mmCIF file of C-alpha atoms in Angstrom:
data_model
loop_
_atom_site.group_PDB
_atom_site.id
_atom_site.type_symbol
_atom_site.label_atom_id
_atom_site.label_comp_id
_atom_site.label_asym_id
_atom_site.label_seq_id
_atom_site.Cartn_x
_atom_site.Cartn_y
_atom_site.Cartn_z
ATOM 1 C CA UNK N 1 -30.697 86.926 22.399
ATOM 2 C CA UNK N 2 -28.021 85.643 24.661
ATOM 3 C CA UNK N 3 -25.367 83.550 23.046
ATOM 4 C CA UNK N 4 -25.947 80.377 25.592
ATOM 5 C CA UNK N 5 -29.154 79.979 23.949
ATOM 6 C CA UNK N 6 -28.398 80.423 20.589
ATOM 7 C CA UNK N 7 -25.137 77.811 21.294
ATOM 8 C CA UNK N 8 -27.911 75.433 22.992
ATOM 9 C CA UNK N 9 -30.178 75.642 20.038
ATOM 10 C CA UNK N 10 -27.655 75.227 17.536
ATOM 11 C CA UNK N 11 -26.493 71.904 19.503
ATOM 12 C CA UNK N 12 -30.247 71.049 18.819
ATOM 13 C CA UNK N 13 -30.150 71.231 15.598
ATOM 14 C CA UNK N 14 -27.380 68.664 15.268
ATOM 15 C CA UNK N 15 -30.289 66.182 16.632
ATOM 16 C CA UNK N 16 -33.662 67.347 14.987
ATOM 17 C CA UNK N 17 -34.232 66.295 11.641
ATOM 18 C CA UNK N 18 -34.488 68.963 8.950
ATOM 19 C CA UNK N 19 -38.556 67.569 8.653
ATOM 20 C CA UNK N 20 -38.860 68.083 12.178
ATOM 21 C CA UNK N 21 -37.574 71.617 12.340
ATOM 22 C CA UNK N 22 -40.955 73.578 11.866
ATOM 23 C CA UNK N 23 -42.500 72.371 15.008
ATOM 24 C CA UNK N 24 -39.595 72.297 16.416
ATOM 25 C CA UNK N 25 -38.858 75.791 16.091
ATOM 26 C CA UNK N 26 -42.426 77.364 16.545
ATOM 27 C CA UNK N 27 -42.676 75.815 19.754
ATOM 28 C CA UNK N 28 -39.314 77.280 20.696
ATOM 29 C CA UNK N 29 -41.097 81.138 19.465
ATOM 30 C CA UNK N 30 -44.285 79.814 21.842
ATOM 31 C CA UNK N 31 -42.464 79.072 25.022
ATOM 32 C CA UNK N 32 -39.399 81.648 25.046
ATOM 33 C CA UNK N 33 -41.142 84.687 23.758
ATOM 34 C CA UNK N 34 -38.220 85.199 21.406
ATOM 35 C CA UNK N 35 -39.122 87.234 18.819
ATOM 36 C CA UNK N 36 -38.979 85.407 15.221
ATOM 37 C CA UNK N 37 -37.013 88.087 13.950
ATOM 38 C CA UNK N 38 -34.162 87.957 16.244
ATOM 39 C CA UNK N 39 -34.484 83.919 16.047
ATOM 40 C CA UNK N 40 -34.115 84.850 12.283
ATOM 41 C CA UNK N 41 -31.023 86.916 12.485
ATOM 42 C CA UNK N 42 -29.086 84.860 14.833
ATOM 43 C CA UNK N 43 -30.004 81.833 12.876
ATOM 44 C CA UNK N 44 -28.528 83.557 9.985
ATOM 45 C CA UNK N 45 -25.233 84.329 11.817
ATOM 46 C CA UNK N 46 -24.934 81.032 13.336
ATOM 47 C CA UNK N 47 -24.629 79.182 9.792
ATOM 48 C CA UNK N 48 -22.670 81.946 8.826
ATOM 49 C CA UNK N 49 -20.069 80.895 11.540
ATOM 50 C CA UNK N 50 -20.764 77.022 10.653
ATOM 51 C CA UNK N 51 -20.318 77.297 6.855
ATOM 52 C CA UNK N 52 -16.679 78.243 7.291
ATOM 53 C CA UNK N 53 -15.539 75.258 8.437
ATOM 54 C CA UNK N 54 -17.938 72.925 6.934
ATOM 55 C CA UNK N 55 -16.763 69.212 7.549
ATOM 56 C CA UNK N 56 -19.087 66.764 5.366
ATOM 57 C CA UNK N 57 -20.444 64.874 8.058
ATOM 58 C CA UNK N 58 -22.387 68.076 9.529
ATOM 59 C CA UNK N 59 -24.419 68.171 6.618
ATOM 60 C CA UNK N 60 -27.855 67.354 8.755
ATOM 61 C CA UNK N 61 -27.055 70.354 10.723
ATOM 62 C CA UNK N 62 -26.468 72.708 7.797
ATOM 63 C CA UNK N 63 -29.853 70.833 6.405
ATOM 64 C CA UNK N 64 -31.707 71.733 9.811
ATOM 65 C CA UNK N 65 -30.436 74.988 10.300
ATOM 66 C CA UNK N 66 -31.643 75.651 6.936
ATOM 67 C CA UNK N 67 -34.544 74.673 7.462
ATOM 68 C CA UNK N 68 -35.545 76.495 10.434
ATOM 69 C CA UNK N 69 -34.468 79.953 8.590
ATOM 70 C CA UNK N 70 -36.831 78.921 5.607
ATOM 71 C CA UNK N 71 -39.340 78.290 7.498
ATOM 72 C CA UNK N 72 -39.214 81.033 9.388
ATOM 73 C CA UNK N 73 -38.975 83.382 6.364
ATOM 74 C CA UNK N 74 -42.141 81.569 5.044
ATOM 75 C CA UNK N 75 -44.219 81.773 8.042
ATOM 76 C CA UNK N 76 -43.252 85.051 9.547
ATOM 77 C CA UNK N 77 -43.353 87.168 6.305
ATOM 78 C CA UNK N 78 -39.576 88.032 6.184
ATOM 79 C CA UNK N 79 -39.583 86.959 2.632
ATOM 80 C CA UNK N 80 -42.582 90.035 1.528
ATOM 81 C CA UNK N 81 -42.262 92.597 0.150
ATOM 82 C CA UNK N 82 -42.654 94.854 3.762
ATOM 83 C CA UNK N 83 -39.368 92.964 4.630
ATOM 84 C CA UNK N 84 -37.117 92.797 1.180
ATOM 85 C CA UNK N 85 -33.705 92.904 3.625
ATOM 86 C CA UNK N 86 -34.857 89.702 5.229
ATOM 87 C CA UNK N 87 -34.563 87.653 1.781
ATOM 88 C CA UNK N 88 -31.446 89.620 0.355
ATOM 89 C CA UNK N 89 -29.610 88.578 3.918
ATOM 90 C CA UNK N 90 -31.336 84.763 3.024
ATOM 91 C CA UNK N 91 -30.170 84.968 -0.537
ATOM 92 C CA UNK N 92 -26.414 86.911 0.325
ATOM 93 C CA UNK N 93 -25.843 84.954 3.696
ATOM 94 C CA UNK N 94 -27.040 81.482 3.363
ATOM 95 C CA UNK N 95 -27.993 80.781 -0.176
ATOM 96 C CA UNK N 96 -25.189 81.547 -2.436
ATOM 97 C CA UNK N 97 -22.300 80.537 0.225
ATOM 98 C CA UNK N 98 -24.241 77.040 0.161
ATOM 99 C CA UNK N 99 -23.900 76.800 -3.468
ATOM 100 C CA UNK N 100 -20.368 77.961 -3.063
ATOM 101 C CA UNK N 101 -19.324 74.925 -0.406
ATOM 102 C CA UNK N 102 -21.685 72.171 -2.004
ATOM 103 C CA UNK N 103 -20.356 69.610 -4.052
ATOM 104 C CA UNK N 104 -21.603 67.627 -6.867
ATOM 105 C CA UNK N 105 -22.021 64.482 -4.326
ATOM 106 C CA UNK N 106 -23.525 66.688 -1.455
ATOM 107 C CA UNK N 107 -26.808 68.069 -3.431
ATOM 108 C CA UNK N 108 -28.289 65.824 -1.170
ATOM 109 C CA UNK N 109 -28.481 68.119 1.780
ATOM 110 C CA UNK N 110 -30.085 70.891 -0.736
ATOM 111 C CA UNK N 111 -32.842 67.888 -1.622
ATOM 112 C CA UNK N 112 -33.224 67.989 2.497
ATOM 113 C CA UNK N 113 -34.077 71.596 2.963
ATOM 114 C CA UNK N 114 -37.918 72.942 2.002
ATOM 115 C CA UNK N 115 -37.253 76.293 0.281
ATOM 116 C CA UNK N 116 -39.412 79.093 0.297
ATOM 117 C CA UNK N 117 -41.026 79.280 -2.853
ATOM 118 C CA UNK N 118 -40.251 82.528 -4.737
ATOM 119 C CA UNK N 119 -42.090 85.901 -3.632
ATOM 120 C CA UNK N 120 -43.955 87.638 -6.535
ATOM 121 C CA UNK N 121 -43.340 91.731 -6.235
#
């Protein structure tokens, strides 16, 4: 996936709401023919990159971004047990570094973000 588009759909996410992310993203799979699991992976790498300098007023696009990786580990199956790597990377690369930068006053954001619920092995 070419990095113009992943820069132009990480600017998007600064504007959609973490609620509106689900739509917003499966009709981004519908019209570009991406694949969800390269969406996935550069979604992954792209918060990666944002959660290293993490100002507090970006916290809606942390929340979205988010967002459109739990949803696509819930809809796509990335969180079964055919694709284990998919949550471990979720877990490694977004979850526990977002526990690392959150403070007490920004659980907010977590509050924002629909998490997948657990997958039973």
């Amino acid at each position: 996936m070419g990095s113009s588009v992943i820069t132009s759909l990480s600017l998007s996410f600064k504007q959609v709401p973490p609620t509106a992310v689900p739509a917003f993203l499966d009709y981004v799979l519908s019209s570009t023919g991406v694949s969800p699991s390269t969406l996935f992976e550069s979604l992954i790498k792209e918060l990666s990159f944002r959660a290293e300098k993490f100002p507090s007023d970006d916290c809606n696009h942390i929340a979205s971004l988010v967002a459109g990786i739990c949803h696509l580990l819930k809809s796509f199956g990335f969180g079964t047990e055919d694709n284990h790597n998919a949550l471990q990377l979720f877990v490694w690369r977004v979850f526990v570094p977002l526990m690392k930068m959150v403070r007490a006053y920004d659980l907010d954001m977590l509050n924002k973000v629909n998490l997948p619920p657990p997958a039973v092995y």
